[in-house]
GROMACS .gro file of C-alpha atoms in nm:
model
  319
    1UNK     CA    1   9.559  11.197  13.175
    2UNK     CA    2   9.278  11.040  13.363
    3UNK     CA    3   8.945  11.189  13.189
    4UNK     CA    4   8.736  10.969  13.408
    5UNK     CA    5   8.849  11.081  13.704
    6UNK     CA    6   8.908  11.473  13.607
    7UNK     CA    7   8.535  11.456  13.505
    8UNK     CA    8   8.452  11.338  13.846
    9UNK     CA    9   8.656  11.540  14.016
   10UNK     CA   10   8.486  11.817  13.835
   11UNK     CA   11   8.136  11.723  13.996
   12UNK     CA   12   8.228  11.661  14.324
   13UNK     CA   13   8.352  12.014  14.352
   14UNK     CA   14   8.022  12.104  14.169
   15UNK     CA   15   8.176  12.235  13.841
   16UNK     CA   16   7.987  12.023  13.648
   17UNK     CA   17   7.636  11.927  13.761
   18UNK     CA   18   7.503  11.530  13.686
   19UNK     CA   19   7.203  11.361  13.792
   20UNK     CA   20   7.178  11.080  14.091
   21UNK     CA   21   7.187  10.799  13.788
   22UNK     CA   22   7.470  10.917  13.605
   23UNK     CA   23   7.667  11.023  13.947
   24UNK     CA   24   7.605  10.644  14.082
   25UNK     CA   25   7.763  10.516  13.754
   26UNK     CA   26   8.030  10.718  13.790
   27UNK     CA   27   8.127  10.613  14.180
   28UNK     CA   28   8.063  10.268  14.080
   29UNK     CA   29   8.346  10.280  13.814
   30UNK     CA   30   8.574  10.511  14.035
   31UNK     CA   31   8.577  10.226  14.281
   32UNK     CA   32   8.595   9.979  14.010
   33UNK     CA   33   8.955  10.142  13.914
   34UNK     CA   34   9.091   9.932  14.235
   35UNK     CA   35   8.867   9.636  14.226
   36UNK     CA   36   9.127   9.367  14.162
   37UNK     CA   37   8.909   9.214  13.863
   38UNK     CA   38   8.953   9.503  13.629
   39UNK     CA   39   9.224   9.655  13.523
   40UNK     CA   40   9.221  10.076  13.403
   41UNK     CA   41   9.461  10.170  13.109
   42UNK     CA   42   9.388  10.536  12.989
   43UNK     CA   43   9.579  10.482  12.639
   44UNK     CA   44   9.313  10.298  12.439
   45UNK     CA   45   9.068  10.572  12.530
   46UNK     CA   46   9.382  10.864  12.446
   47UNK     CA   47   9.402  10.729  12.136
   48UNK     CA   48   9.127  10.769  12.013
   49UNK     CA   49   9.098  11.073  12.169
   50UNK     CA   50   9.408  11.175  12.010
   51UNK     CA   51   9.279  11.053  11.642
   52UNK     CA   52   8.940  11.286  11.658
   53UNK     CA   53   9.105  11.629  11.834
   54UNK     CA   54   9.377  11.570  11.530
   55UNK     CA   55   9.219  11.453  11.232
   56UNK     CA   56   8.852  11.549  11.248
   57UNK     CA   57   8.660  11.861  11.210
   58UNK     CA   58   8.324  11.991  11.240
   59UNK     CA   59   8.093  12.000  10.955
   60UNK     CA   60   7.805  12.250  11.068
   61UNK     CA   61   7.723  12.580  11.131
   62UNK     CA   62   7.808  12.784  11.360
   63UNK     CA   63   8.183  12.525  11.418
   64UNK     CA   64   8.231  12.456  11.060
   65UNK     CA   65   8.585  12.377  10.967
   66UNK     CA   66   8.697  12.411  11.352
   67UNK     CA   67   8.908  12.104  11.457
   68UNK     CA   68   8.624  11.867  11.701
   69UNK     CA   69   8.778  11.915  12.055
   70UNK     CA   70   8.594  11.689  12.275
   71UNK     CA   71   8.411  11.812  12.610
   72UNK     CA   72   8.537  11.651  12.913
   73UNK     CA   73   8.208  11.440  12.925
   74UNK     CA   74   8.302  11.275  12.610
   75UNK     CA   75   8.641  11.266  12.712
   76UNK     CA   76   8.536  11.069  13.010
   77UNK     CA   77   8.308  10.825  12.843
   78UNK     CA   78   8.584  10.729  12.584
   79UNK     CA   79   8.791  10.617  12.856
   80UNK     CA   80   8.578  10.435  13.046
   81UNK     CA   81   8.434  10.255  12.721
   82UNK     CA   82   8.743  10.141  12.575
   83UNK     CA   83   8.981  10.137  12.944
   84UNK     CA   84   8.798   9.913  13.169
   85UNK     CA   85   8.963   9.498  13.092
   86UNK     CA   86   8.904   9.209  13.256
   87UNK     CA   87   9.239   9.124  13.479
   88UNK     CA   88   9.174   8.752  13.417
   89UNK     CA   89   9.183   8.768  13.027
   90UNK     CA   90   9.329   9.153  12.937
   91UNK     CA   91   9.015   9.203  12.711
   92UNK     CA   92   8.801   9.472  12.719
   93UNK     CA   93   8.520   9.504  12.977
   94UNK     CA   94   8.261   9.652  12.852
   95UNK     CA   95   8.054   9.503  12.510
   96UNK     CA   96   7.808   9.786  12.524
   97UNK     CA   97   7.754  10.179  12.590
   98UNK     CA   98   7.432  10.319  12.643
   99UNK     CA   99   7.446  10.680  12.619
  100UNK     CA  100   7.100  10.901  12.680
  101UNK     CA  101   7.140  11.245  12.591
  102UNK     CA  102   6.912  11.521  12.526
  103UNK     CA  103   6.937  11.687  12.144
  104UNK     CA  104   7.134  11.962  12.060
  105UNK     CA  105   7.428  11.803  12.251
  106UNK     CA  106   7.677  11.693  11.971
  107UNK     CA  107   7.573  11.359  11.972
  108UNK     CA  108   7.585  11.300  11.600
  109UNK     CA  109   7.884  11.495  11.517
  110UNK     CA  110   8.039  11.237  11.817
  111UNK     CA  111   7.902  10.901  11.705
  112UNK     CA  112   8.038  10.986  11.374
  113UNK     CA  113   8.415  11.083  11.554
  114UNK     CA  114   8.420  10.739  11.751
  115UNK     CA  115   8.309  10.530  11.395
  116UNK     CA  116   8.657  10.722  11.211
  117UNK     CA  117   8.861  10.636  11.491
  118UNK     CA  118   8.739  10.259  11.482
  119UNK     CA  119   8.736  10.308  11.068
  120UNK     CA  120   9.065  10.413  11.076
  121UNK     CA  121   9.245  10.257  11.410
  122UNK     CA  122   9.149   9.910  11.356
  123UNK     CA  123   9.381   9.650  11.223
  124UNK     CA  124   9.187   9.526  10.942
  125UNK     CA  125   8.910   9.360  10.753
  126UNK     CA  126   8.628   9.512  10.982
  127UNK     CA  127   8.306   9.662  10.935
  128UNK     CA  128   8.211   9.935  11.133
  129UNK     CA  129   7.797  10.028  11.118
  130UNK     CA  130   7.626  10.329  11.164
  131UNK     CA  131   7.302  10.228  11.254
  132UNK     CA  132   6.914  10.407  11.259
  133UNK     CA  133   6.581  10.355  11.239
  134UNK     CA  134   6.518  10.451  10.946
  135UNK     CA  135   6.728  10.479  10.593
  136UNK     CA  136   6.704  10.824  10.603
  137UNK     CA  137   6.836  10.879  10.972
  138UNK     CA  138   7.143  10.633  10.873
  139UNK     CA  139   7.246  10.819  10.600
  140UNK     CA  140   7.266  11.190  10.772
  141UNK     CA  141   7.504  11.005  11.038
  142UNK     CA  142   7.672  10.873  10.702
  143UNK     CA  143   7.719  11.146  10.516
  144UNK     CA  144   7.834  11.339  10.842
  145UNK     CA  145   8.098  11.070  10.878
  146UNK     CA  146   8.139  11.125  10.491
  147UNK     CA  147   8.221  11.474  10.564
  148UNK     CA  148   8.457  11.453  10.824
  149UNK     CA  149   8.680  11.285  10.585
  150UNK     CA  150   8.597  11.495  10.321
  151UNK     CA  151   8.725  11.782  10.532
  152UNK     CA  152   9.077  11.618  10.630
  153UNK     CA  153   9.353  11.589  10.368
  154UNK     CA  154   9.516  11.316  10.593
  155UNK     CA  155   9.147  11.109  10.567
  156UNK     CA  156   9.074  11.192  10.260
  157UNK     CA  157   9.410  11.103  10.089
  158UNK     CA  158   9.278  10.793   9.799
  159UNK     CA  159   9.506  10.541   9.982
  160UNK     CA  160   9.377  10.575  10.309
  161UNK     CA  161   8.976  10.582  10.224
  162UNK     CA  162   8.749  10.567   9.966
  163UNK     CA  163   8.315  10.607   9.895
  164UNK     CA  164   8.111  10.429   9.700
  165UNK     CA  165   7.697  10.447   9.711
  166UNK     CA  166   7.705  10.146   9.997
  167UNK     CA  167   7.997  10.239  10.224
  168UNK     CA  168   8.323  10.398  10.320
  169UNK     CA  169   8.635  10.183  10.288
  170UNK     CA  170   9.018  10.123  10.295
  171UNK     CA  171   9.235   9.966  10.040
  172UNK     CA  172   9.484   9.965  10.275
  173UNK     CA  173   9.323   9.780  10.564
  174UNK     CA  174   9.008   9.691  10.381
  175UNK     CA  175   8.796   9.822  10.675
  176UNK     CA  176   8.480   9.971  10.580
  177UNK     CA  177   8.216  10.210  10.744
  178UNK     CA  178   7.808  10.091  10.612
  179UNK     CA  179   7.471  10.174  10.682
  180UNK     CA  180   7.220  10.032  10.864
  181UNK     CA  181   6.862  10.072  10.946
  182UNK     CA  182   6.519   9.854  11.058
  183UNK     CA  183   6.448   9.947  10.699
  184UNK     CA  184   6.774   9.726  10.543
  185UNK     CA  185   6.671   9.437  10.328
  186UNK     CA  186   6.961   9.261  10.411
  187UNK     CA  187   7.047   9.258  10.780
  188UNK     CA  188   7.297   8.964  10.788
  189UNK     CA  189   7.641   8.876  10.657
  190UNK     CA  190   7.837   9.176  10.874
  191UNK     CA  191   8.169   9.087  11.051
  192UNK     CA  192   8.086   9.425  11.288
  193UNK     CA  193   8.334   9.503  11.560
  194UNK     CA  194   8.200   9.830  11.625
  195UNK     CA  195   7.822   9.940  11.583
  196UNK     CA  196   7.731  10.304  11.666
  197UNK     CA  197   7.291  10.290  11.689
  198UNK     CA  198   7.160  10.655  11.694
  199UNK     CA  199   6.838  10.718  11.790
  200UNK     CA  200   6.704  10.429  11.961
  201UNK     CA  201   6.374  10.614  12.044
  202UNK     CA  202   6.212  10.530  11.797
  203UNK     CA  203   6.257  10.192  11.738
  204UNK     CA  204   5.962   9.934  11.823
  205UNK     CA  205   6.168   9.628  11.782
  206UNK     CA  206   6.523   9.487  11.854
  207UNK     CA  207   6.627   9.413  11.491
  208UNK     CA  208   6.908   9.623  11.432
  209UNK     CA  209   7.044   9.589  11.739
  210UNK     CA  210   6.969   9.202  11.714
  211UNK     CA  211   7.136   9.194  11.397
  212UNK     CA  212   7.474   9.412  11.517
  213UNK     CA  213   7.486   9.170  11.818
  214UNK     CA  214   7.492   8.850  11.629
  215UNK     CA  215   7.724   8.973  11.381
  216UNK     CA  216   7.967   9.012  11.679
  217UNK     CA  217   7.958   8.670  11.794
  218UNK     CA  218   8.306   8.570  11.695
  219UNK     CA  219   8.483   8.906  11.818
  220UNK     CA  220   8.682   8.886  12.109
  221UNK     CA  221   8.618   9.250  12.174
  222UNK     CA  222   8.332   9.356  12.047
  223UNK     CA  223   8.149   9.705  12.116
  224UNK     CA  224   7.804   9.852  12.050
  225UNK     CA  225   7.723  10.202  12.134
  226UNK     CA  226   7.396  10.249  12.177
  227UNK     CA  227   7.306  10.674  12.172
  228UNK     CA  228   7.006  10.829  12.189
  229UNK     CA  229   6.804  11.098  12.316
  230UNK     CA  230   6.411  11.029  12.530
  231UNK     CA  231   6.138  10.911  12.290
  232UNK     CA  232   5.777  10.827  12.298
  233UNK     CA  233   5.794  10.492  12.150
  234UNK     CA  234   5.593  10.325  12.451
  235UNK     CA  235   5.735   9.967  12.472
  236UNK     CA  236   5.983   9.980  12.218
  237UNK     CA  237   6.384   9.885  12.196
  238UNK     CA  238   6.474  10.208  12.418
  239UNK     CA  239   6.211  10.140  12.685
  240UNK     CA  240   6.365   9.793  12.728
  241UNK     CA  241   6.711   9.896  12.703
  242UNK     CA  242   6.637  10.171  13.024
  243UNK     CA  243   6.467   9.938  13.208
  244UNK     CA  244   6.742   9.709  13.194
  245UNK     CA  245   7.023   9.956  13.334
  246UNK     CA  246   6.801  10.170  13.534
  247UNK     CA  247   6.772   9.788  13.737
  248UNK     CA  248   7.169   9.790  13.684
  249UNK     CA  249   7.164  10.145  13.860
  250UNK     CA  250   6.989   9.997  14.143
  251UNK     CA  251   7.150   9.707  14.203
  252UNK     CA  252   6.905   9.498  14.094
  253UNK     CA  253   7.073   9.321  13.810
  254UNK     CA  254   7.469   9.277  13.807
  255UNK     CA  255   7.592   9.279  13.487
  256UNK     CA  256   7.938   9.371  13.460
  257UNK     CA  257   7.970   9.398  13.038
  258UNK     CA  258   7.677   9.713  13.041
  259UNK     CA  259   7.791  10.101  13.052
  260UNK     CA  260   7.487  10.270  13.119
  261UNK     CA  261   7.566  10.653  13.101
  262UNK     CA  262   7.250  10.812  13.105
  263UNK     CA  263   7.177  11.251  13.083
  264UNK     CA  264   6.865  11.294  13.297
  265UNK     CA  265   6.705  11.518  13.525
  266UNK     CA  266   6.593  11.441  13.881
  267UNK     CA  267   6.223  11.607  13.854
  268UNK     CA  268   6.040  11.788  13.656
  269UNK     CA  269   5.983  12.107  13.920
  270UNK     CA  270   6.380  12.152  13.884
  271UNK     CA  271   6.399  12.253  13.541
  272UNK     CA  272   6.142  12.476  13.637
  273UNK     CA  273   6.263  12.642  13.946
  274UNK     CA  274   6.643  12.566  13.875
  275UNK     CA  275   6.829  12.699  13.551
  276UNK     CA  276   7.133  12.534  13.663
  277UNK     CA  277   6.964  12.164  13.654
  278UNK     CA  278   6.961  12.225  13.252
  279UNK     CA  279   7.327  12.048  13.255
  280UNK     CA  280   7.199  11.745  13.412
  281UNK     CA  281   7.039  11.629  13.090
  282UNK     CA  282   7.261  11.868  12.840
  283UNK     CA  283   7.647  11.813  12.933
  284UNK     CA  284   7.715  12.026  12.676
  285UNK     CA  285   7.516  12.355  12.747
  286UNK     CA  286   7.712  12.640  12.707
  287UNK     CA  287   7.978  12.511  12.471
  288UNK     CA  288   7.713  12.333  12.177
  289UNK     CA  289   7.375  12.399  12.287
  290UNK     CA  290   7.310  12.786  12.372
  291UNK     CA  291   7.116  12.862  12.691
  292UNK     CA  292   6.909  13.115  12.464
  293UNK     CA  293   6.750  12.816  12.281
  294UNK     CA  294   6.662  12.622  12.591
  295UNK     CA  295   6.545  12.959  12.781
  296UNK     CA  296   6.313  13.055  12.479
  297UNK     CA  297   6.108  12.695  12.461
  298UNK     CA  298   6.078  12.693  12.812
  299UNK     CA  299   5.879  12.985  12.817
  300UNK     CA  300   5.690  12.901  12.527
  301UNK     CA  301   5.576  12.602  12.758
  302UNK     CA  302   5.438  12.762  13.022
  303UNK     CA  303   5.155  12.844  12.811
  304UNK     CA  304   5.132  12.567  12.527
  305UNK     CA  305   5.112  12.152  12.626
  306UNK     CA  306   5.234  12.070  12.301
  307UNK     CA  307   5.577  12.216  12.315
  308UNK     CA  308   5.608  12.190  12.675
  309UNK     CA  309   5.582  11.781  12.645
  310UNK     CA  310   5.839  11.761  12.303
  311UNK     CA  311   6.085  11.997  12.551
  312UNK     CA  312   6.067  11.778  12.853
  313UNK     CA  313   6.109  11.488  12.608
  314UNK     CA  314   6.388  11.617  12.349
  315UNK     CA  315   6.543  11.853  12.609
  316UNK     CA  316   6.549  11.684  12.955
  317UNK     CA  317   6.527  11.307  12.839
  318UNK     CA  318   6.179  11.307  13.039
  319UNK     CA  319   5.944  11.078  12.860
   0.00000   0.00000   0.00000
């Protein structure tokens, strides 16, 4: 089944609700389905898809032990991350993802479904990286990964994977999952083809992301996802990043290898005056994140500045 197009069939009927910068991404890669220099194949995406909805489970309260269906969204941005090749060579399109969500969404619990898949799909003799800012931020996306396999009998069976104190790997295939962070002594020597970077927004500097990128040099394929919620970093890695797609959005810069898929609102008054503009910036409202939790801070800031700029920045990607 085409995700892609289900999930934007979805918001043209007005289902699901986007915002103008994720809606132009998405009719710029409906058209791009019959633009002669790509080509569409929905398996590598179904794969994967078909790996996490059948091996991996949640880990948290209130879905622990519940098999991880995916939302449509994520559905959606599977396919068009891994589906899009180049007609000329039959290699993937796309070298990079950046996804901006707001919290609460399932974004952690998803980075750590795409880095099995990868950990577990590939051929062998890969790393894949879950990257952070910080040590301590990697290893909650680690140990979440961790988990997953923990709670599969099919991930967790010795010949398949195994855990030491510095990574996940396979005997098998000899794949292995490591950390990552700006904090990482040693940021060289990875043969990545996969690097998952979770929250960007705090980041002042490129490093890790330098550091992912150059380890990908010799990869024919190579693929960084870069997801994140809205910071207040002023200047750093994520302001630079949204710069450079928000110009994509707008046709000011062409660049063909980017998938900028970005959760945001279109004002401020909306989320004010319009309940239903919450799923702009939370695709998953409803299903993860309850609309009690969101309702409850928003009328705590109506009266206090403090929480009503961390909920416009946390909860509606508004820096």
């Amino acid at each position: 089944m085409n995700h892609l197009l289900e999930y934007y069939d979805e918001i043209q009927k007005s289902h699901i609700i986007v915002g103008k910068e994720l809606l132009t991404v998405l009719e710029s890669l409906i058209k791009d389905m019959d633009d002669p220099r790509y080509i569409f194949d929905e398996k590598p995406g179904n794969v994967r898809i078909e790996f996490i909805e059948t091996f991996c489970k949640h880990t948290k309260s209130p879905f622990n032990g519940e098999p991880f269906i995916l939302e449509l969204w994520e559905k959606a941005i599977l396919q068009a991350a891994y589906g899009f090749k180049m007609a000329d060579t039959n290699l993937r399109r796309f070298n990079e993802v950046i996804l901006l969500i707001a919290r609460k969404n399932g974004k952690t619990t998803f980075i750590a479904g795409i880095d099995l898949a990868e950990f577990f799909l590939s051929k062998g003799g890969v790393d894949i990286v879950c990257a952070c800012n910080t040590s301590e931020q990697a290893n909650i996306l680690f140990d979440e990964i961790n988990n997953m396999i923990e709670g599969s009998k099919a991930l967790s069976n010795e010949k398949r994977s195994k855990k030491n104190i510095f990574h996940i790997y396979s005997p098998k295939t000899k794949n292995k999952i490591k950390k990552l962070s700006a904090q990482s002594r040693n940021k060289d020597g990875y043969n990545i083809e996969v690097g998952c970077i979770d929250e960007v927004h705090e980041m002042t500097d490129s490093k890790v992301y330098d550091a992912i990128k150059q380890s990908q040099s010799t990869k024919e394929e190579p693929l960084i996802f870069i997801i994140t919620t809205e910071g207040n970093t002023v200047g750093g890695f994520l302001d630079s990043k949204l710069d450079y797609v928000r110009k994509m959005i707008k046709g000011e810069i062409n660049d063909e290898r980017v998938l900028p898929w970005l959760y945001t609102q279109d004002s401020i008054n909306e989320i004010y005056e319009d309940k239903s503009s919450w799923q702009k910036s939370n695709p998953s409202l409803g299903t993860v994140k309850t609309y009690s939790y969101l309702e409850d801070l928003m009328n705590k800031s109506r009266h206090d500045l403090a929480t009503r700029v961390t909920i416009l920045d946390k909860d509606f990607n508004i820096k």
